[in-house]
Short mmCIF file of C-alpha atoms and ligand atoms in Angstrom, two decimals:
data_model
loop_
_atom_site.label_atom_id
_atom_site.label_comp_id
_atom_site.label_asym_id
_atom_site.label_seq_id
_atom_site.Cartn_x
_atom_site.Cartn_y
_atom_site.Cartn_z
CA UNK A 1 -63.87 18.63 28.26
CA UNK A 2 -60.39 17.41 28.46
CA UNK A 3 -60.33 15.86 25.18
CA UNK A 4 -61.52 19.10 23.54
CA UNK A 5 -58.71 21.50 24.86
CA UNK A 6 -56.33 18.22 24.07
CA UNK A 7 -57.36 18.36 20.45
CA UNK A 8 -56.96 22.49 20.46
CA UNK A 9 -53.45 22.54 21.54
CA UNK A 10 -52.67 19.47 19.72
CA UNK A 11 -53.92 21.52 16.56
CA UNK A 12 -52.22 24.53 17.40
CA UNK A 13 -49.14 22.68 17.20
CA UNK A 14 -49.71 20.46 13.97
CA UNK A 15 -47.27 20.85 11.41
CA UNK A 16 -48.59 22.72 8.48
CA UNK A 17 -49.24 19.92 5.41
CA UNK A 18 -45.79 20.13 3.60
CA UNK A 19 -46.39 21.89 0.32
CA UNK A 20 -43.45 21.09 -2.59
CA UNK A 21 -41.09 23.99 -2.67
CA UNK A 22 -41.76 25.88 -5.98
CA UNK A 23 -38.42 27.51 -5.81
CA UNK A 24 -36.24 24.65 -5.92
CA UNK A 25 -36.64 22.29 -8.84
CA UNK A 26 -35.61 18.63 -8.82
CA UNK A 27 -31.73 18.26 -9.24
CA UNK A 28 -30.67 17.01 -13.04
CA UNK A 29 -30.63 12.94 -12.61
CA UNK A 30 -26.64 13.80 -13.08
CA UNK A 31 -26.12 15.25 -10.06
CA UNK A 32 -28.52 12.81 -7.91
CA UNK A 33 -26.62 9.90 -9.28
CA UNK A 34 -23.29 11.81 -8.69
CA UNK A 35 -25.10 12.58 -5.19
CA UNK A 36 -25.34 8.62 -4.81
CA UNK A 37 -22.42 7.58 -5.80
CA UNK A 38 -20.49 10.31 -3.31
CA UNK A 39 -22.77 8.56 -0.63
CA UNK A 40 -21.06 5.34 -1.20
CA UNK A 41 -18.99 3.94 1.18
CA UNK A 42 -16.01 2.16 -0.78
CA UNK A 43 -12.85 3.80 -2.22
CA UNK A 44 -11.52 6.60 -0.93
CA UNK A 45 -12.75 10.55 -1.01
CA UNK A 46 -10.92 12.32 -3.82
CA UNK A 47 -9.79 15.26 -1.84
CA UNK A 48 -7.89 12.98 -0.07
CA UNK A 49 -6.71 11.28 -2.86
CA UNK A 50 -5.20 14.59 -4.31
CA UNK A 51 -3.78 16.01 -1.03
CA UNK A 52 -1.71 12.34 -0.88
CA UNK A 53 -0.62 13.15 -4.75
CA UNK A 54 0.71 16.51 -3.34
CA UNK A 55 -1.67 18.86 -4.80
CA UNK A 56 -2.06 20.50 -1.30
CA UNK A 57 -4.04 20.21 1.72
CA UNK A 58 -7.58 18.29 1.66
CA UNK A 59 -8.92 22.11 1.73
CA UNK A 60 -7.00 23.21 -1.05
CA UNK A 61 -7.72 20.13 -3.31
CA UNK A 62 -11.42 20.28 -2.20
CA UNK A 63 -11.30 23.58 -3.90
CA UNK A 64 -10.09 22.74 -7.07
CA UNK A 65 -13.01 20.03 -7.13
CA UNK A 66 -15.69 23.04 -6.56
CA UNK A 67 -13.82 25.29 -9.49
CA UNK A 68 -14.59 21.80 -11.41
CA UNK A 69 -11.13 21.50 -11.99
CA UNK A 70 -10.96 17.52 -11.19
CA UNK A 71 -12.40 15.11 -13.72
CA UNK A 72 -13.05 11.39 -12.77
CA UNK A 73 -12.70 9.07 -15.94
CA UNK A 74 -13.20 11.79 -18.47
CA UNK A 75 -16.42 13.04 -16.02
CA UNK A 76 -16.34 16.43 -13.93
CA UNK A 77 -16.34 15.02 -10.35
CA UNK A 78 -18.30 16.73 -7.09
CA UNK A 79 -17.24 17.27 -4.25
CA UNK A 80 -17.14 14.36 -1.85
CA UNK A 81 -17.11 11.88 -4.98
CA UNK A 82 -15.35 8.58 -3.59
CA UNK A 83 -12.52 6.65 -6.52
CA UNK A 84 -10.49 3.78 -6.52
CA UNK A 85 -7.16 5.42 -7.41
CA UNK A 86 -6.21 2.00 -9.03
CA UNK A 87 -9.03 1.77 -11.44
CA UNK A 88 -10.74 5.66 -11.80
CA UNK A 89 -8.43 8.19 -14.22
CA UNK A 90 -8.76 11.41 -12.20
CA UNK A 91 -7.30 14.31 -14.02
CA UNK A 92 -6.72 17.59 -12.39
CA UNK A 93 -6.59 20.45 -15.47
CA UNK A 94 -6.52 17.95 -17.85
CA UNK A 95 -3.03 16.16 -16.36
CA UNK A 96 -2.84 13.08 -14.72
CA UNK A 97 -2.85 12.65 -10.87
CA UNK A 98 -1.05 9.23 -11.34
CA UNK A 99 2.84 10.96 -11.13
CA UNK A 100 2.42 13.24 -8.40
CA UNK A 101 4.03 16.74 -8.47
CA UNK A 102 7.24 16.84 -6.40
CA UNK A 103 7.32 12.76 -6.03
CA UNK A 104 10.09 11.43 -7.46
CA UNK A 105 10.96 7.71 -8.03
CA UNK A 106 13.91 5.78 -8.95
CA UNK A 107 14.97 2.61 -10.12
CA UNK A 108 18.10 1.79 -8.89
CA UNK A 109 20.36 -1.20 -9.83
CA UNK A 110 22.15 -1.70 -6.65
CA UNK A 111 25.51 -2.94 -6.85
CA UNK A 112 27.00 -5.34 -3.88
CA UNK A 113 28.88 -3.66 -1.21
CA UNK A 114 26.26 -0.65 -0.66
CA UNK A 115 23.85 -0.65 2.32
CA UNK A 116 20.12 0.06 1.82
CA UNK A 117 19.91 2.69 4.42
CA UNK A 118 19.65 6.50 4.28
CA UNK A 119 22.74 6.96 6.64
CA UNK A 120 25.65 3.97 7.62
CA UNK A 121 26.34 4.34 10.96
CA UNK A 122 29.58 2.41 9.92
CA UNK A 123 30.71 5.02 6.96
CA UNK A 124 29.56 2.47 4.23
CA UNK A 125 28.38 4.01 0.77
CA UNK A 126 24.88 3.77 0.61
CA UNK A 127 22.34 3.94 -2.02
CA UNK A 128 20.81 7.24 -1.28
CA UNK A 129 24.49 8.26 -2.63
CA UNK A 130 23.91 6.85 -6.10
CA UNK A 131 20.58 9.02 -6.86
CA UNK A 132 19.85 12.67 -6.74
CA UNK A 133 20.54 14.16 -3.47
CA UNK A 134 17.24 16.40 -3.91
CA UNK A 135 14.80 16.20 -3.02
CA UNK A 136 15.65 13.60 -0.34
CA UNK A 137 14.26 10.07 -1.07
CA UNK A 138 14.36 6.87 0.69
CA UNK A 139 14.82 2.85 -0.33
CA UNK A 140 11.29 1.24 -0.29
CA UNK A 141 12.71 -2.09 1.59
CA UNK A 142 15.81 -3.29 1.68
CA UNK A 143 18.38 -5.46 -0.34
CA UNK A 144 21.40 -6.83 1.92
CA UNK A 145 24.40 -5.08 1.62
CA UNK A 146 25.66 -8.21 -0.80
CA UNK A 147 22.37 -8.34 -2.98
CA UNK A 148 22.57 -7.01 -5.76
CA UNK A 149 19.88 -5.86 -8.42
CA UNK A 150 16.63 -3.23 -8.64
CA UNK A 151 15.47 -1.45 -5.52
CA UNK A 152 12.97 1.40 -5.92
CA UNK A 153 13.90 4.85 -3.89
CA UNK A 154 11.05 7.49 -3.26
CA UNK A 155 9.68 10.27 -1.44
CA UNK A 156 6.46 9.07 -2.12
CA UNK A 157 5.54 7.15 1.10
CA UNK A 158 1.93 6.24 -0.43
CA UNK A 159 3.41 4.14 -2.72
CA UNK A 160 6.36 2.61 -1.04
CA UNK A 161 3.81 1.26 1.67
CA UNK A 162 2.03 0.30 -1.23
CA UNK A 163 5.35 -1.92 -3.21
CA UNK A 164 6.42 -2.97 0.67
CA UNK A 165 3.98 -4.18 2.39
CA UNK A 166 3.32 -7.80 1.97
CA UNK A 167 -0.91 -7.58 2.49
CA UNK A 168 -0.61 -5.67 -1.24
CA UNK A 169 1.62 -9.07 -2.61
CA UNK A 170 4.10 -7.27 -4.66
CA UNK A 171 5.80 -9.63 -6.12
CA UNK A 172 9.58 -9.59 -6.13
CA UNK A 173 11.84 -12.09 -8.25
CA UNK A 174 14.99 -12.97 -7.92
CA UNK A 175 18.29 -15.22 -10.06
CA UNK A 176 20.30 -17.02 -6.70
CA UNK A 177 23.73 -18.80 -7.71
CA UNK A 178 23.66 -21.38 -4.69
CA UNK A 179 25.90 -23.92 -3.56
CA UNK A 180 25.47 -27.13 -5.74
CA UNK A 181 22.02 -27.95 -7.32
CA UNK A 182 18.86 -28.86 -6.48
CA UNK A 183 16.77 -31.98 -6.31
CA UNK A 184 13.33 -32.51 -6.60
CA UNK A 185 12.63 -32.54 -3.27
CA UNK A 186 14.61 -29.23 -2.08
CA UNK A 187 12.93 -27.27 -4.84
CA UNK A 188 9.24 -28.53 -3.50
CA UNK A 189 10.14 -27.39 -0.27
CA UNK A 190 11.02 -23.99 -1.37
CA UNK A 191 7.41 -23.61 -3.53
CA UNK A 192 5.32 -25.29 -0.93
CA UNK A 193 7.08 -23.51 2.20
CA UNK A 194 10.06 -23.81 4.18
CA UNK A 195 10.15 -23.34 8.30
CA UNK A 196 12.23 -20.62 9.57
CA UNK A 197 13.04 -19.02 12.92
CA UNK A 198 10.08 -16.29 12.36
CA UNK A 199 7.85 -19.56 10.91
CA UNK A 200 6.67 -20.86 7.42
CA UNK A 201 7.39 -19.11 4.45
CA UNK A 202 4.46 -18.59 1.80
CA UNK A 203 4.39 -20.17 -1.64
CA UNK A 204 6.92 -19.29 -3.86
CA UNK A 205 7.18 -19.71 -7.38
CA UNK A 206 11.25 -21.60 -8.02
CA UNK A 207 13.05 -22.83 -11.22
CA UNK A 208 16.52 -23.86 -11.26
CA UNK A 209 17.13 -22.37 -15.12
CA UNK A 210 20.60 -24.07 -14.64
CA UNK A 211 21.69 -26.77 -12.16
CA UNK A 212 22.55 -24.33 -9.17
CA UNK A 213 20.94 -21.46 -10.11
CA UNK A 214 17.51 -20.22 -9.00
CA UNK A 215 14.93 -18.07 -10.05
CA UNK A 216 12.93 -17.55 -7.16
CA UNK A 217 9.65 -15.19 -6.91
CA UNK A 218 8.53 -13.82 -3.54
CA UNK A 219 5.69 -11.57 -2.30
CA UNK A 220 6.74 -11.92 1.64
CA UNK A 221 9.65 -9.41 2.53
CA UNK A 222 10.99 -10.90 5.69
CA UNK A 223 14.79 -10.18 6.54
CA UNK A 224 17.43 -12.24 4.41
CA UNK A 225 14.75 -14.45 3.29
CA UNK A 226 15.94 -16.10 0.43
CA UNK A 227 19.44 -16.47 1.68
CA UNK A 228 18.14 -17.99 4.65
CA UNK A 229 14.93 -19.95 2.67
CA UNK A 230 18.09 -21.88 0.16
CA UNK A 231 20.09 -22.30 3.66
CA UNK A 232 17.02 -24.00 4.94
CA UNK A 233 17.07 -26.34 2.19
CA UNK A 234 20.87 -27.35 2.40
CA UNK A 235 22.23 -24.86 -0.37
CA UNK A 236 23.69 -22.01 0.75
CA UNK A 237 23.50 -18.66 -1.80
CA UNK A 238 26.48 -17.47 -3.10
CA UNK A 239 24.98 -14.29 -5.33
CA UNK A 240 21.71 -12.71 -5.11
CA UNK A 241 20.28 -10.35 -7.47
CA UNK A 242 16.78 -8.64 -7.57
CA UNK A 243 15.61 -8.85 -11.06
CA UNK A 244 12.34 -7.58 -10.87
CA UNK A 245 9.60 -5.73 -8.44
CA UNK A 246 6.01 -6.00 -9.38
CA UNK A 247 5.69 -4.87 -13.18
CA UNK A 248 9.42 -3.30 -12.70
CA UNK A 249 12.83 -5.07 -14.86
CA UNK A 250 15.40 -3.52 -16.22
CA UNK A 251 17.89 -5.24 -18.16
CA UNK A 252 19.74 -2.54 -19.88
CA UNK A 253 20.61 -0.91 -16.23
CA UNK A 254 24.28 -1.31 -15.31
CA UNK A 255 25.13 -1.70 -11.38
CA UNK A 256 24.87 1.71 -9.99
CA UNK A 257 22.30 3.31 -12.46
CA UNK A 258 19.17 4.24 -11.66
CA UNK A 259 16.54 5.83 -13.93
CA UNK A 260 13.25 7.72 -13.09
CA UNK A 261 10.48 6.35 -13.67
N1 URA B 1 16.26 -11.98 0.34
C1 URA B 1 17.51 -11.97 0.84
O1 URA B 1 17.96 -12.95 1.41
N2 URA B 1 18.23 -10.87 0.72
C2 URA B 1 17.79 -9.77 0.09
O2 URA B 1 18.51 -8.78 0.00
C3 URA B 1 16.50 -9.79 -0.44
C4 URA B 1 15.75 -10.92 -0.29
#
């Protein structure tokens, strides 16, 4: 009968009933939940987290997370463990990943007169001349040549896409001596948004401390924008400073200092 040799083979070829493998025990709940929590798609892979810190290639740094060598807030972390490198602590040897070896940054107060450019085509003094020549950084953005005030140089390109880029809303804040002062009506249009040639600036926080002098906050970094925002608006800016980036002010820095930070 058909149906017999049918149910022969197909028995031949049923799997054998699974039995529970004796030799491996259940993982410790530890390392399932560490399992789980590698599995989980947000943040970013710490091995590639260290190898952007500079503590080698992803290989390298996914060795030191085998030898156990990487802890993740205070915890041991696996291999393939996923963090938020603004909110987890990860420690490699005890030390802090948050200063990268071999990064180096600088707060600069840039004086008027130098260009915010690596090399002037035009001879100009630049503000790569007013920091460390090694190792080699670069200005994250750019001040005009007549703004003066705190720009951030770095060889950490991580972290200057990171102060730069307006989808991350850095703030930046700046003092502005314009032309005359201000009515009502001018300083609305600079908070609520004024229309330039490359279109409608965001929000901006503005105070005039002192009748012709602004304190204007930013998180856009378009070209010449506040000199061209206060043109918009009928006063013209005389002196720009930068007084502050993100969490960044220094008071104490005299033009043409920098510090590390
Ligand atoms: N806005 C300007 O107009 N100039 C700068 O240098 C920075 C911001």
């Amino acid at each position: 009968m058909w149906w017999r040799r049918w149910s022969t083979a197909c028995a031949s070829i049923r799997r054998p009933t699974p039995v529970p493998d004796q030799r491996r025990p259940e993982k410790p709940l530890w390392e399932q939940w560490a399992d789980q929590s590698a599995a989980l798609p947000q943040g970013e892979r710490l091995q590639k987290v260290l190898a952007g810190r500079g503590w080698g290639s992803r290989r390298v740094c996914e060795e030191l997370i085998d030898a156990g060598r990487v802890t993740v807030n205070g915890e041991v972390a696996r291999l393939g463990r996923r963090v938020d490198p603004d909110v987890d602590v990860v420690e490699v040897d005890g030390a802090p990943v948050g200063v990268k070896p071999g990064l180096v940054h600088y707060l600069l107060n840039k004086p008027a007169g130098v260009v915010t450019t690596a090399k002037d085509t035009h001879g100009r003094p630049t503000v790569v001349d007013l920091v460390p020549a090694e190792p080699r950084v670069f200005p994250v953005g750019r001040l005009d040549a007549e703004t003066e005030g705190l720009l951030l140089l770095t060889n950490d390109g991580e972290l200057a896409n990171r102060v730069a880029h307006p989808r991350h809303g850095v703030e930046k804040e700046y003092l502005a001596v314009v032309r005359g002062h201000l009515n009502g009506g001018a300083l609305r249009r600079l908070r609520e948004g004024v229309d330039l040639d490359d279109g409608r600036t965001a929000p901006a926080k503005v105070s005039q401390p002192e009748p012709g002098m602004l304190r204007i906050t930013i998180h856009e970094g378009r070209n010449r924008q506040v000199r061209r925002m206060c043109e918009a608006v009928g006063h013209p800016v005389e002196r720009l400073i930068r007084v502050r980036i993100g969490p960044l002010r220094d008071g104490a820095l005299a033009p043409g200092e920098w510090r590390e930070l």
